[in-house]
Every structure is written in C-alpha cells, then in structure tokens.
Coordinates of C-alpha atoms and ligand atoms in Angstrom, one line a residue:
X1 CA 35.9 -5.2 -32.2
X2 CA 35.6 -2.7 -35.1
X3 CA 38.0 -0.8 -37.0
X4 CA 38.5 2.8 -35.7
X5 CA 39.9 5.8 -36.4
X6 CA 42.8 7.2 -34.5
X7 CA 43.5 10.6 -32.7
X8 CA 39.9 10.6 -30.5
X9 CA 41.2 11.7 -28.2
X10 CA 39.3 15.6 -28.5
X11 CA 36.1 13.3 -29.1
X12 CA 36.5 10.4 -26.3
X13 CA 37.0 10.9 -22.9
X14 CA 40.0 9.8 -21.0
X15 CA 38.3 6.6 -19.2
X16 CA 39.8 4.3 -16.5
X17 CA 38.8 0.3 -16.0
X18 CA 36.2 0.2 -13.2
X19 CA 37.7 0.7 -9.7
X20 CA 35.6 -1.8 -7.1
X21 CA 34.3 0.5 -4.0
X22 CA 36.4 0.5 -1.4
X23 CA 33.7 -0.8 1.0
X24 CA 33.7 -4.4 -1.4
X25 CA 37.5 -4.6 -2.0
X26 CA 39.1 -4.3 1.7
X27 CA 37.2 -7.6 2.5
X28 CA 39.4 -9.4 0.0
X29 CA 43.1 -9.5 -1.4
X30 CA 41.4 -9.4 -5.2
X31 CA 42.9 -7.1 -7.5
X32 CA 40.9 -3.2 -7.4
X33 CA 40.7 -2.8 -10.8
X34 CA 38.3 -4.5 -13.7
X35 CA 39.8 -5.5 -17.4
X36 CA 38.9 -3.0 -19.8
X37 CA 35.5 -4.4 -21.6
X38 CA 36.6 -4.9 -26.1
X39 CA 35.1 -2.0 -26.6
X40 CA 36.3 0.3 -24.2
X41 CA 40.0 -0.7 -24.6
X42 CA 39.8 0.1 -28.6
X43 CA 37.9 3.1 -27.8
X44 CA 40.5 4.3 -25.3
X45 CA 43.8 3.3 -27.6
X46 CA 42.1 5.2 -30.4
X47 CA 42.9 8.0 -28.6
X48 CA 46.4 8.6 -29.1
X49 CA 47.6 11.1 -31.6
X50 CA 50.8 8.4 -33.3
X51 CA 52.9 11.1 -32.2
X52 CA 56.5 11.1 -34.4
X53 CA 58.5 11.0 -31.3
X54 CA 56.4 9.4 -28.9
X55 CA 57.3 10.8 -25.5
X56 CA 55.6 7.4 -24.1
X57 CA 57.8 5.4 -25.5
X58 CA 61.0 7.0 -24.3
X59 CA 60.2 7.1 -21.2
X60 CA 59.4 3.5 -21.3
X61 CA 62.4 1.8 -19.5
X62 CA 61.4 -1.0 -22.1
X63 CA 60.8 1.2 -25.0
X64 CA 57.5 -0.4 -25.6
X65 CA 56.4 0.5 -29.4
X66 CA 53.4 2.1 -27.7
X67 CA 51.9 3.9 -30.4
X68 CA 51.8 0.9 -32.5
X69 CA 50.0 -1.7 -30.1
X70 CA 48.1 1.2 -29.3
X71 CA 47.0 1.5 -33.3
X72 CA 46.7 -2.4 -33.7
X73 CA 44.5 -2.5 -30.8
X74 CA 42.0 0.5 -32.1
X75 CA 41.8 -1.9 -35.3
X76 CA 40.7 -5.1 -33.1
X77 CA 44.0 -6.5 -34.4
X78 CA 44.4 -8.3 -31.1
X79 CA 46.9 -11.3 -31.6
X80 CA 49.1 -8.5 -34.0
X81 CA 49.0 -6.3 -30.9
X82 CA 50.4 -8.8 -28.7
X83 CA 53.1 -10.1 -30.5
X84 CA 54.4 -6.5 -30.9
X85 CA 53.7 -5.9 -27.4
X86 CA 55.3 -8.9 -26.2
X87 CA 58.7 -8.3 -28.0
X88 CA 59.9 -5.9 -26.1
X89 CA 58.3 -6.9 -22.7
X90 CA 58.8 -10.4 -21.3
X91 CA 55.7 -9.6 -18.9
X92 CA 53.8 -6.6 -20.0
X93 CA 50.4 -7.8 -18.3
X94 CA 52.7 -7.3 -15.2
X95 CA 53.9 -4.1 -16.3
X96 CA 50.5 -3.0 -16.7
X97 CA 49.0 -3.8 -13.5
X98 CA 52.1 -2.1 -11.3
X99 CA 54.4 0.4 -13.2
X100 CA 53.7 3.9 -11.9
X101 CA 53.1 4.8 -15.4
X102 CA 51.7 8.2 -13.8
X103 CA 55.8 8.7 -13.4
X104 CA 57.1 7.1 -16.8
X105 CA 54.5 6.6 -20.1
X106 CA 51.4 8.0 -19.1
X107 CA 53.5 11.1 -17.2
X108 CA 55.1 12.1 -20.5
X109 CA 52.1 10.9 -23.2
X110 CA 51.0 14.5 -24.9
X111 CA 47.7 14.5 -25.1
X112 CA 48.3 14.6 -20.9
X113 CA 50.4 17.4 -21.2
X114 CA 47.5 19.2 -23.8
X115 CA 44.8 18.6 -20.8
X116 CA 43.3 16.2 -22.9
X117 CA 44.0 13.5 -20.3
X118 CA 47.0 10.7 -20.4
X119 CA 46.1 7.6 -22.8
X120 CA 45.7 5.0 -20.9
X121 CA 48.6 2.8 -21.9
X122 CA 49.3 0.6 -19.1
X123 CA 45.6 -0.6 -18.7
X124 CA 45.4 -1.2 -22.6
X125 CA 49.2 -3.0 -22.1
X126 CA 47.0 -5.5 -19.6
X127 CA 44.1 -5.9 -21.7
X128 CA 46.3 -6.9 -25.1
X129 CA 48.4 -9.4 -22.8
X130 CA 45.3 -10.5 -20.6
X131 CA 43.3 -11.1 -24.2
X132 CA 46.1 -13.1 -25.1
X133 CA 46.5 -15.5 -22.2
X134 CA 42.5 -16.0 -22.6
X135 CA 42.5 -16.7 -26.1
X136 CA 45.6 -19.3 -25.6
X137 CA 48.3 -17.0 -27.8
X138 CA 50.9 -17.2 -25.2
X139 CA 52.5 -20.1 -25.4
X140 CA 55.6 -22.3 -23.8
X141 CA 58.6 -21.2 -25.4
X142 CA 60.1 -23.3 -28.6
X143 CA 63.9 -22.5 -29.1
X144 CA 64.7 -23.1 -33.0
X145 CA 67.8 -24.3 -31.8
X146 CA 69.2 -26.1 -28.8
X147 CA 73.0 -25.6 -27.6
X148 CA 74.6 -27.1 -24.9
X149 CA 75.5 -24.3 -23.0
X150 CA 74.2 -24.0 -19.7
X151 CA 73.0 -20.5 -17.5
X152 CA 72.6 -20.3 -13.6
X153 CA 70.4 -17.4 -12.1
X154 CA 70.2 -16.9 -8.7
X155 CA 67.1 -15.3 -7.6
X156 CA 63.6 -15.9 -9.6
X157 CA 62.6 -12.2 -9.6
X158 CA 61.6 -10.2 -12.3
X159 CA 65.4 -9.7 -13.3
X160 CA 66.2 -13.3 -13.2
X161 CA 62.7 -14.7 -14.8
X162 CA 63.0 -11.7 -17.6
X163 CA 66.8 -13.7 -18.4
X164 CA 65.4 -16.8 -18.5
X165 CA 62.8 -16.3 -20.8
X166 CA 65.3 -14.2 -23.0
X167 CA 68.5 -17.2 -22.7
X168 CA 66.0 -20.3 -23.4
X169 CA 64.1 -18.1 -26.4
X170 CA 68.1 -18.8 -27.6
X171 CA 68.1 -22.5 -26.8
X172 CA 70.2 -22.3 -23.9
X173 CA 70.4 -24.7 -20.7
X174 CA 68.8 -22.8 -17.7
X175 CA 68.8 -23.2 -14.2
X176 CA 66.9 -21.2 -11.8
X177 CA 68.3 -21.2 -8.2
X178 CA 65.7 -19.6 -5.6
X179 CA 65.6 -19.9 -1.9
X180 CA 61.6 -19.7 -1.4
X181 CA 59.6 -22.2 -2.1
X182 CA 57.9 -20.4 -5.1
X183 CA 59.5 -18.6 -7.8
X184 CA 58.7 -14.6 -8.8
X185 CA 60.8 -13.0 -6.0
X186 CA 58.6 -10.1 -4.8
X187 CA 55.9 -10.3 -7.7
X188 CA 54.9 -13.2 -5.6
X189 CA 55.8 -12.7 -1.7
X190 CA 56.1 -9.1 -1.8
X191 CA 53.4 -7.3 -3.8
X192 CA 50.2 -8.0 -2.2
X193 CA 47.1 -9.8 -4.4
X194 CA 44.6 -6.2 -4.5
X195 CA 47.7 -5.0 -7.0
X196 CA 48.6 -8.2 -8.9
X197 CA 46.6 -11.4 -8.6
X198 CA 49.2 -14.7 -8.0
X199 CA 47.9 -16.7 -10.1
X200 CA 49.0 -13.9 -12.6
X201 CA 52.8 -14.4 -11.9
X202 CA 52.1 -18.5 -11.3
X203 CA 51.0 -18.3 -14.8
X204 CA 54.1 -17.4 -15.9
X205 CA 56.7 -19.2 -13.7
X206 CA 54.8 -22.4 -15.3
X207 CA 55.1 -20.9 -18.9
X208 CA 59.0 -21.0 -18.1
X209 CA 58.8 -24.3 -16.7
X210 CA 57.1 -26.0 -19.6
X211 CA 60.2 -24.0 -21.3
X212 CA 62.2 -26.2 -20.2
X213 CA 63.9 -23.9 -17.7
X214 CA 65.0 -25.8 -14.3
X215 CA 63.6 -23.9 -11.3
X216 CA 65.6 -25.0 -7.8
X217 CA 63.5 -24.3 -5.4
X218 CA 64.5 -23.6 -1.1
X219 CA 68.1 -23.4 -2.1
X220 CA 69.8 -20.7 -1.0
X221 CA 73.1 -20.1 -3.0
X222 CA 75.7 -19.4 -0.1
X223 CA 74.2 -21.9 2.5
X224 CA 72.6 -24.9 0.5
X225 CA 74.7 -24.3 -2.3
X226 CA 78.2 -22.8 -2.2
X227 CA 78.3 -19.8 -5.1
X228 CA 81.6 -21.3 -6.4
X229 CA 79.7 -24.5 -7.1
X230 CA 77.3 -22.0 -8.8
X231 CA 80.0 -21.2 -11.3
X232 CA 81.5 -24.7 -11.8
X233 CA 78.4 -25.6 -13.3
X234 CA 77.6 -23.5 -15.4
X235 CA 78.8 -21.5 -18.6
X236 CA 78.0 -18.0 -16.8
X237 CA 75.9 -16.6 -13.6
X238 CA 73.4 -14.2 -13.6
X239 CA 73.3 -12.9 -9.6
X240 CA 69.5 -11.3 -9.8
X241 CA 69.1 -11.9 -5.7
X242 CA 67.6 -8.4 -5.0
X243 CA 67.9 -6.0 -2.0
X244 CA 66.3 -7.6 1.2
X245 CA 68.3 -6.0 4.3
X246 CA 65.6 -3.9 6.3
X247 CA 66.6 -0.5 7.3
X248 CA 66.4 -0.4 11.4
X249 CA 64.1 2.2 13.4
X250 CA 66.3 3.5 16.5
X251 CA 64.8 5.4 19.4
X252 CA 63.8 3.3 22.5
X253 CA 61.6 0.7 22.8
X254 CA 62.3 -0.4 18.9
X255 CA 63.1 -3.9 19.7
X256 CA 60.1 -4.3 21.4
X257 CA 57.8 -7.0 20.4
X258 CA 54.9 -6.0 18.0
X259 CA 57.5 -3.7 16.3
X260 CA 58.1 -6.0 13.3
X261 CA 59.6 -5.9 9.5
X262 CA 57.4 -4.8 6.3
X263 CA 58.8 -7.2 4.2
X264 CA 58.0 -10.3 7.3
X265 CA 54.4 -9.3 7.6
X266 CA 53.9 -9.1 3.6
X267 CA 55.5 -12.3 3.1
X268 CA 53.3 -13.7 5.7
X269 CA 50.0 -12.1 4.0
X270 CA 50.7 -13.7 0.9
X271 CA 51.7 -17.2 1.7
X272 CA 48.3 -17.5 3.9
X273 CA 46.9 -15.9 0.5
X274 CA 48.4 -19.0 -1.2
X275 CA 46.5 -21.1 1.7
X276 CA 50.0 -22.1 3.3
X277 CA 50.1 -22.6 6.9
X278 CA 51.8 -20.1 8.8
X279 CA 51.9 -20.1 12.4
X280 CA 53.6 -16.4 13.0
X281 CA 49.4 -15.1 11.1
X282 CA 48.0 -17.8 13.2
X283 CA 49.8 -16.5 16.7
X284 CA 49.0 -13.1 15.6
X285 CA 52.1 -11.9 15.2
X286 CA 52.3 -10.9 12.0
X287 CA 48.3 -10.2 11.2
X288 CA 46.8 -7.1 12.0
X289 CA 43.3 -8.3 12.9
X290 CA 41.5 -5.9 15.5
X291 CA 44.6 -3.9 16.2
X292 CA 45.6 -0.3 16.2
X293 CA 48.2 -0.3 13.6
X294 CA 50.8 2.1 12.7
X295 CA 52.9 1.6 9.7
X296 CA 55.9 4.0 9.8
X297 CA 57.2 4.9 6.4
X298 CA 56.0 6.9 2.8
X299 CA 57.1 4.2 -0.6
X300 CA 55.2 1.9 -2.2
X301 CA 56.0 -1.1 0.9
X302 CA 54.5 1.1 3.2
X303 CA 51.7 1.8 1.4
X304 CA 51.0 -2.1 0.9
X305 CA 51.7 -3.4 4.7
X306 CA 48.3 -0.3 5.3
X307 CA 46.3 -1.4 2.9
X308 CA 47.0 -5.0 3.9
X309 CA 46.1 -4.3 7.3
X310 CA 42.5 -2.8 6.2
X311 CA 42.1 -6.3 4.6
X312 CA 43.0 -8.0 7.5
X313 CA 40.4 -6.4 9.4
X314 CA 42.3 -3.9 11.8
X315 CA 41.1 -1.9 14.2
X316 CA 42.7 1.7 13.2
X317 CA 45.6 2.0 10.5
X318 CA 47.7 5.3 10.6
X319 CA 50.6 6.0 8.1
X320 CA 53.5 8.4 9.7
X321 CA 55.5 10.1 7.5
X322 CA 57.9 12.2 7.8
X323 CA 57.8 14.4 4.7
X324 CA 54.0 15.6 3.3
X325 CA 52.3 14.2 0.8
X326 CA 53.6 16.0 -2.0
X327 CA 57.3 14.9 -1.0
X328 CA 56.4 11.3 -0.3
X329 CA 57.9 8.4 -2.6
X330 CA 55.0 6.3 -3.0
X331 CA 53.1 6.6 -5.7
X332 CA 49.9 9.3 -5.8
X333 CA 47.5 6.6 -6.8
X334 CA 48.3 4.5 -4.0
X335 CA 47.8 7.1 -1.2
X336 CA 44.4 7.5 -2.7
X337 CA 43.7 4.2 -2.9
X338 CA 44.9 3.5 0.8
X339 CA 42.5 6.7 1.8
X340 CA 39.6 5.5 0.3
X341 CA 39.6 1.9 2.0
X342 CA 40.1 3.8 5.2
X343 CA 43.6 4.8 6.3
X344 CA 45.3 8.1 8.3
X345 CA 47.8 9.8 6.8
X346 CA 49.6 10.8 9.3
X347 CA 52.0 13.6 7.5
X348 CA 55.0 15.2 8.8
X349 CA 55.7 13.1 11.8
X350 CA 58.2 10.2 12.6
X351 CA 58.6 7.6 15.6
X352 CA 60.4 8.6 18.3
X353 CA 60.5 5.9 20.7
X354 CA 58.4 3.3 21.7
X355 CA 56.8 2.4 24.9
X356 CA 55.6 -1.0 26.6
X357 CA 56.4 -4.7 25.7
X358 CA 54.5 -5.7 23.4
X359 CA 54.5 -2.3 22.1
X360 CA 51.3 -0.3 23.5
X361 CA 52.6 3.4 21.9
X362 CA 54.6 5.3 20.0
X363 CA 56.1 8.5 20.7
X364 CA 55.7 10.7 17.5
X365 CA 57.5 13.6 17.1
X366 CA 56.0 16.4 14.7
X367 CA 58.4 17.9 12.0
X368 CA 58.6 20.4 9.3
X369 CA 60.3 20.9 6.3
X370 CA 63.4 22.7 6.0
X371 CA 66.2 24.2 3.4
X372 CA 66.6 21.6 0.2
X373 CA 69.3 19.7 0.4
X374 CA 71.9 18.7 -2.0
X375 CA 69.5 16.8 -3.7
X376 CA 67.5 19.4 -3.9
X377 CA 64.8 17.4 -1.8
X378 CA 63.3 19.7 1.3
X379 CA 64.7 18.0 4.6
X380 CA 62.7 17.5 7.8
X381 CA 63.4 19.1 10.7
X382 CA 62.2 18.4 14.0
X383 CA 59.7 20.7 15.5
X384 CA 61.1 20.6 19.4
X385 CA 58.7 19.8 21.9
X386 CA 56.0 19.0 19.4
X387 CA 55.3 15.1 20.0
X388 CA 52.3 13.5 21.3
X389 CA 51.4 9.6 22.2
X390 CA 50.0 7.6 19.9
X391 CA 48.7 3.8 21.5
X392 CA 49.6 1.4 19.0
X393 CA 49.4 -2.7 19.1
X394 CA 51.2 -3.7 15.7
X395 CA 53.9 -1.5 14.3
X396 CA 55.4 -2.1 10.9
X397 CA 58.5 -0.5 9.6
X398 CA 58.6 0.1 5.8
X399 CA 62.1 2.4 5.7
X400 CA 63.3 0.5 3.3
X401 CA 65.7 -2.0 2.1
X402 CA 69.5 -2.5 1.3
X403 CA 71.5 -5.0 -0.3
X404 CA 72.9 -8.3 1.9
X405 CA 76.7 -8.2 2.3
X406 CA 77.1 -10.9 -0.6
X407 CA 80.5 -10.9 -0.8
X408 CA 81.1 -12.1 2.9
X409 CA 78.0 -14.1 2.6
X410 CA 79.3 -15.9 -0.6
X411 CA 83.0 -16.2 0.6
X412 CA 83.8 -14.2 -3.1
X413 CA 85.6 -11.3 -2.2
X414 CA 86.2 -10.7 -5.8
X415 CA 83.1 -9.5 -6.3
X416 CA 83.3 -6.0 -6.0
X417 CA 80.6 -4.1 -4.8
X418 CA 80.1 0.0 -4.3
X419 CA 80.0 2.1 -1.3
X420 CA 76.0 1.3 -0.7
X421 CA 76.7 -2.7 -0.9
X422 CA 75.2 -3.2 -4.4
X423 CA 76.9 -5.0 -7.2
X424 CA 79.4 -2.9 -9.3
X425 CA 77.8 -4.3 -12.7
X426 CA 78.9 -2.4 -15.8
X427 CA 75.8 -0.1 -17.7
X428 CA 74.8 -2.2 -20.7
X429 CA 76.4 -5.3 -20.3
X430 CA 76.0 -5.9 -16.5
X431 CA 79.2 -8.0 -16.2
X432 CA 80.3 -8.1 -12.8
X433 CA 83.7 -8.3 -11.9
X434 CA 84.3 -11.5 -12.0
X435 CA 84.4 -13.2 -15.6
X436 CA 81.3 -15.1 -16.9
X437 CA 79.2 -13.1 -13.7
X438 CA 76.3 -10.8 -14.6
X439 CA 74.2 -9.1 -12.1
X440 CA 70.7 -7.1 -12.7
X441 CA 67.9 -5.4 -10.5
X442 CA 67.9 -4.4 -7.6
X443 CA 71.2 -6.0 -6.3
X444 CA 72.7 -3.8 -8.5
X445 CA 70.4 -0.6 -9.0
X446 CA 68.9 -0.6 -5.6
X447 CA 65.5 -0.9 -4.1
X448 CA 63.8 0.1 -7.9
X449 CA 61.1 -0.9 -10.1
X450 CA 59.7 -4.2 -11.8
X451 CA 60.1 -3.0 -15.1
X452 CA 63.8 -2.1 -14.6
X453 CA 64.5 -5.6 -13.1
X454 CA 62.9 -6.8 -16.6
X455 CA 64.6 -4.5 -19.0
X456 CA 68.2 -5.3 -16.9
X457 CA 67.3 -9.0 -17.5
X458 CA 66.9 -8.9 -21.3
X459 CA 70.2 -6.7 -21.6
X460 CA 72.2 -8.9 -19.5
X461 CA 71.1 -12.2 -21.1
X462 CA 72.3 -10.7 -24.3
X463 CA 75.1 -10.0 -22.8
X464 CA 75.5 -13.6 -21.8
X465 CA 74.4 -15.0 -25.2
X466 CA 77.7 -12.9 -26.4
X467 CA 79.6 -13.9 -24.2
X468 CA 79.1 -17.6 -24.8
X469 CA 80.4 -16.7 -28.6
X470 CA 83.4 -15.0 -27.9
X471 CA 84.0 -15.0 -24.1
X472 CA 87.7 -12.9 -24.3
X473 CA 85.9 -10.0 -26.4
X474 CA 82.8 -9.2 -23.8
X475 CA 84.8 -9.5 -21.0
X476 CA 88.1 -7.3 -22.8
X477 CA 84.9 -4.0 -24.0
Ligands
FAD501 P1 63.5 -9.6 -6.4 O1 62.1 -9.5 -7.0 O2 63.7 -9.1 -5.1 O3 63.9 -11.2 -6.5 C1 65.1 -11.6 -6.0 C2 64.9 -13.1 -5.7 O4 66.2 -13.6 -5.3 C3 64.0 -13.4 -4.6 O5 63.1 -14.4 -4.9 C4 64.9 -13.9 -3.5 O6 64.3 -14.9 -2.6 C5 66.0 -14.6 -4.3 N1 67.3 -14.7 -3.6 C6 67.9 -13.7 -2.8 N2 69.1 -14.2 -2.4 C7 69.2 -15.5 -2.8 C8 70.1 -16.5 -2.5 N3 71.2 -16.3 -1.8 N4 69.9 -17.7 -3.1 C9 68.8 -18.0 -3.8 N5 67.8 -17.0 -4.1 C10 68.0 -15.8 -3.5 N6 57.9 -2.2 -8.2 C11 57.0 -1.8 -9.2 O7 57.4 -1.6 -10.3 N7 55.7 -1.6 -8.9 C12 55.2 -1.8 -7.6 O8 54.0 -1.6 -7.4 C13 56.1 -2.3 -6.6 N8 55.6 -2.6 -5.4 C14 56.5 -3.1 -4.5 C15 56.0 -3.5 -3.2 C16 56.8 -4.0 -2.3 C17 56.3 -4.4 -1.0 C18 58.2 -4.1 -2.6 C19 59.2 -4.7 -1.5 C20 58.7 -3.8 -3.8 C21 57.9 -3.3 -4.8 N9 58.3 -2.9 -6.0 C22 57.4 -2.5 -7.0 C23 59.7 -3.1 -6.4 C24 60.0 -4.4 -7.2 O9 59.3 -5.5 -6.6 C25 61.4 -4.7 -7.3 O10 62.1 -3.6 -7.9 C26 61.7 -5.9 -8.2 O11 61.0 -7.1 -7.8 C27 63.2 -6.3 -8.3 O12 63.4 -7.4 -9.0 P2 64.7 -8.3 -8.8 O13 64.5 -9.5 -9.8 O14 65.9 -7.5 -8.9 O15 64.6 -8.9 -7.3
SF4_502 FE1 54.2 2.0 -19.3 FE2 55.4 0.2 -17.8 FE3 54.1 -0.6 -19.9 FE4 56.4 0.8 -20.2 S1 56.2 -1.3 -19.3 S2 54.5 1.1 -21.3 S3 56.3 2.2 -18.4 S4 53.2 0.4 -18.1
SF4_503 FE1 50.0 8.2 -28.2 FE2 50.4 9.7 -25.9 FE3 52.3 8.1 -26.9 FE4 51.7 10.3 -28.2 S1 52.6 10.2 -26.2 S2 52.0 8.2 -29.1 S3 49.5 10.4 -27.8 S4 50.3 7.5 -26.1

C-alpha cells in the first residue's frame, strides 16, 4: 500500500465497504458487509484531519488512539497500526463490526460535523485487526512472568474474556467458568452471524485458550458449582454473568404458545448456525420458516430476531413499536438494513392481547406520543379505540432484559445489589461488596454495549492485579 498524505478528506469521498444486496444476503446468516480492499482502507483513513483533540477518540468508551492507527494505516504501516490498535482494545475487529459508532466515534468525528462525511473508523478498526489475523500478527499470549496467583470469572462474555486476556497478559492463573457449552456469551449465542461471523469470536476464545486460560464449560456457578466454592479457589472473582431475565408481555393470551422469548429463538438460530442439533428449530418452535411473524419491540434484539426471521424464510415479518422511528433504541443502520431485506415497521403500535392457542393474532393497539417525561423522552399514549387485528403464527418478544436475582440464586446475601437487581460495583475499580469480588458489564451497568463489557473488563482486571499486591489498600480506597 503506498504512503499518503493525510487530511483527504475535501478530495476523497466518504466510502463505505460494499453492502451485499439484500436479495443475496437474506438467504444466508453471512455477515452484510465486505473488508475494505488495501487501497480503499488507506484511502479512506487518509481522510482524517489528526485533529488535536480528537472528538473520536473521547467518545471512544476505549479511548482508541484513533487518529494515530488512522495515520499508520494511510502509510501502509499495517502491523504498526495493529499493535497500537490492539493496546487499547482486546477485540477491536469485534468492535468494528458491531459498535453503533454512528452513536459514539463516527457520531462525534469533525469532518461529519463539517458535512464532509464521518471517517470511517470502525470499518478501518476491522480491516487493521482482520489484516492482522490474516497475516498471522496475532498471536497466543506470552506472559514475561508467571505468578501463582489464580483468577475465577464467571461468565465468558465480552467483560469476562476482555479480563482474561488482560490477567494472563500479567501471568496470572485463569479460570473461566461458563454455563454454555461455548464461550463468548452473547458475541456467540446472541448476535446473529449477518453482524459478526462465529468463527470471528471462535477465533479468539482459542487465542485465550492456547493462553493458557482454563475455560469450564456447562457449569453453571450456583447450581453445578456453589459461588462460595468459586471464591475458595481462587485469589479473587470477577462476576461478568450478564443480564438474561426477559421482560414479560401482559395482556391476554400472552402465555399462549407461539408467543416465545428473543433471546430462546436467537440462541436457537445460532447453535443450528454452529450445525448443533436442536429439536425446539426442528419442531418448529423456535424457527420462523413460512410464518407470519411479529416481533414486538424497537432495540438492537428486536431488530436481530426480524432479520433472523427473513433468513429463515418467513412468510411476513412486522416490527411493532411503540414509539416512531425517530424515538426507537435500535440503531438507524439496523432499521435500514432490516427494511431493505424486507421487513414492516410497524410504528406506533403495541400488543394488546393475544388471541388463539397457538397464537393465530394479535390485538394491536395504535398510540401516539405524548408530553416528555422526566427523561425528557416523549411517552406513548394510547389512542382509545384505535386497535385492529393482526393474524400472526410466531410472536417474539424483544422488551428487554434484566439482571437474575444473584444473590438468592447464589445463597450470598452479601452481595449487595441496587434497586434494578444489578451489582453495586464501585466506578473504576468495580469491587463489589464483598472483598476480592469484582463485577463488570452488564450485570452491573445493565443491558449495554460490547465495547463497555470490554473496557469494564480491562479496568477491573487491573483492579484485580492491584489487589493481589496489596489486597487491604484496594479494598480500604
Ligand atoms: P454477556 O455477553 O451476556 O456474557 C455473560 C456470560 O455469562 C454468558 O455467556 C452467560 O452464559 C454466562 N453466565 C451467566 N450466568 C452464569 C452462571 N451462573 N454461571 C456461569 N456462567 C454464567 N452490543 C453491541 O455493542 N452491539 C450490538 O450489535 C449488540 N447486539 C446485541 C444483540 C442482542 C440480541 C443482544 C441480546 C445484545 C446485543 N448487544 C450488542 C449487547 C451486548 O451483547 C452486551 O452488552 C454484552 O455482550 C455484555 O457483555 P457481558 O460480558 O457483560 O455479558
Ligand atoms: Fe469506534 Fe467502537 Fe472502535 Fe471505539 S471501539 S473506535 S467506539 S468502533
Ligand atoms: Fe480524524 Fe475525525 Fe477523529 Fe478528527 S474526529 S481525528 S477527523 S477521525
């Protein structure tokens, strides 16, 4: 790749990597987007301006020295680009295949805001890390030193893989408790294929393992394992279990069968994806093939169980919502996406109640936006006497998700969680409060976002890595 000149961007056009058309991708669970070709990606880094306070990189939850890889890159300094890349992101190729960088780097780069059209950091982010993976820079990891401390993480999602990676870079003992069968939490059973390819995450649960860090897979701490066990072998805990209660629908008819949970029929898709057997696909329970589906909800889940569906080859696939677009929490791309590969938004509208068994309907009631509240968000309000039927044959409910009750689960009462079930974790140093326990993502935060979970895993195994040298003095800050 040749050397090239920075600040193109008045010069060169704001490109994306090719997009598949719709009408190729919704036969497959393949990922929609192409790599960046050499030439584009230095062409496309070589337009940022270096700004002196990079707006991108502060609104990084990593605080990725974009401008810098961006720079390297222009130059075809590849492998340099990489290793800058990669120190302050345990998985940016990951990062750069599903952050909504239209809401953190790419929402804040300048040359957006000057109408010049956002840099395209997270595709470049891909292409460095991708580049590296082909070219065989990414490698096991090699601790200089080994110590005899040892490190148990429960849960293998981005917040506890993130850790891992971060404790053994240190030479510490790590052991990886998990209650799937595969590691990667919802990077692998959650996030469908068209967004980020398995093998992608697979890739990097093995890099771990020929780290040297244990995985322990189908054990889940509080029923195969007993959490005080947990702690009795180990130095300290890292609790990185994520949020997996659904929220319920309520009107009538919504335990009927057919009615069934996002996170269920995702699961489901992948594993088959992984060519495991699962009868609940087989039965057609959880697979959408020649129905009328109707996915009832307006984040990021529910805009993955739709597009799912298409793949799966259903007859109809309507989104209700109960906001409008503009007030939905899913991410702008997405919807497109979902539109183009053939889905109905169906806007300002929520279920009602439910009729036959199996479902055959729903009753959706029509509403409109009213007052903000204290959030400042507009709240809908029910438009009375505007609802209609609509025949369904597989409903999916993506409301969202809460944390489990781990205290009662765990018998730990001393683990003090807040008012919404999450893990009171202190900001910085995510200690718990119970000494030598750390928590980080989601269990803590909330339903969030992969790059949090990563940057709340390298925090708190820093935190840990202190704590090991003078246990009295983390836990007395
Ligand atoms: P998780 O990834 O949830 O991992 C927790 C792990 O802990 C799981 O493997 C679980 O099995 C395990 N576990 C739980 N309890 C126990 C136990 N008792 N014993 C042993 N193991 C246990 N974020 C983005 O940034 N971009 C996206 O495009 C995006 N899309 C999403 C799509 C869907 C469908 C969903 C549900 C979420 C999406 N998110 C996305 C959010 C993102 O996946 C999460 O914020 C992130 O995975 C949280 O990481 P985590 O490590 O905290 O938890
Ligand atoms: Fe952007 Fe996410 Fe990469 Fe940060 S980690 S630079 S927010 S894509
Ligand atoms: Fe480059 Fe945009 Fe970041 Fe400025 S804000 S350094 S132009 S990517």
């Amino acid at each position: 790749m040749s050397k090239r000149k920075m600040l193109q961007f008045v010069n060169v056009a704001q490109q994306t990597p090719d997009k598949r058309e719709a009408e190729a991708r919704t036969h497959d669970f393949n990922e929609i987007y192409a790599e960046f070709s050499d030439d584009r990606a230095g062409d496309q880094a070589a337009r940022c301006s270096q700004c002196g306070v990079p707006y991108c990189q502060s609104h990084c939850p990593l605080h990725n020295n974009i401008p810098d890889w961006l720079r390297l890159t222009a130059e075809g300094r590849l492998e340099e680009a990489y290793a800058m890349s990669q120190a302050t992101n345990t998985f940016p190729e990951i990062c750069g295949r599903i952050c909504p960088q239209d809401r953190l780097c790419e929402g804040n780069c300048v040359i957006e805001q000057s109408g010049h059209g956002t840099v395209t950091i997270g595709a470049v982010e891909k292409y460095i890390t991708d580049t590296a993976w082909e070219q065989g820079w990414v490698k096991p990891v090699t601790p200089e030193e080994t110590r005899a401390e040892s490190i148990g993480i429960i849960g293998s999602g981005p917040g506890g893989l993130a850790a891992a990676d971060r404790l053994r870079r240190a030479g510490v003992q790590v052991t990886v408790y998990e209650r799937h069968d595969r590691a990667g939490g919802l990077l692998t059973y959650g996030i469908p294929g068209f967004k980020l390819e398995k093998d992608v995450v697979m890739r990097r649960v093995k890099q771990l393992e020929d780290s040297g860090v244990e995985f322990v897979l189908n054990c889940n701490v509080g029923e195969d394992i007993s959490f005080d066990a947990i702690r009795g072998k180990h130095d300290a805990v890292l609790i990185a279990t994520g949020v997996y209660k659904s929220r319920d629908l309520k009107g009538p008819g919504a335990g009927a069968k057919g009615i069934v949970r996002a996170l269920d029929y995702l699961t489901a898709s992948n594993r088959v994806g992984f060519g495991d057997d699962v009868p609940e696909y087989e039965s057609g329970t959880l697979n959408a093939a020649g129905k009328r589906v109707i996915v009832i909800g307006g984040g990021d889940t529910a805009m993955d169980c739709v597009r799912t569906a298409i793949r799966q080859g259903a007859e109809s696939v309507k989104c209700l919502y109960r906001r409008d677009r503009a007030n939905m929490p899913g991410s702008q791309r997405e919807v497109q996406n979902a539109e183009e590969e053939g889905v109905e938004f169906v806007w300002l509208s929520a279920p009602k109640g439910f009729a036959g068994d199996p479902v055959e309907s729903v009753m959706v009631q029509k509403m409109r936006l009213g007052p903000p509240d204290a959030t400042g968000r507009q709240s809908p309000e029910v438009i009375e006497g505007a609802d209609y039927v609509e025949p369904a044959d597989l409903v999916i409910k993506a409301l969202g998700f809460e944390p489990e009750d781990l205290p009662t689960l765990w018998g730990e009462t001393a683990l003090e969680v807040t008012r919404w079930g999450t893990i009171k974790a202190e900001f910085g140093s995510h200690e718990t409060s119970l000494p030598g326990v750390f928590a980080v993502g989601d269990v803590v935060r909330g339903a969030s976002l992969v790059v949090w979970a990563i940057r709340d895993g390298r925090e708190a195994a820093d935190s840990i890595l202190k704590y090991l040298d003078q246990p009295a003095q983390v836990a007395a800050e």
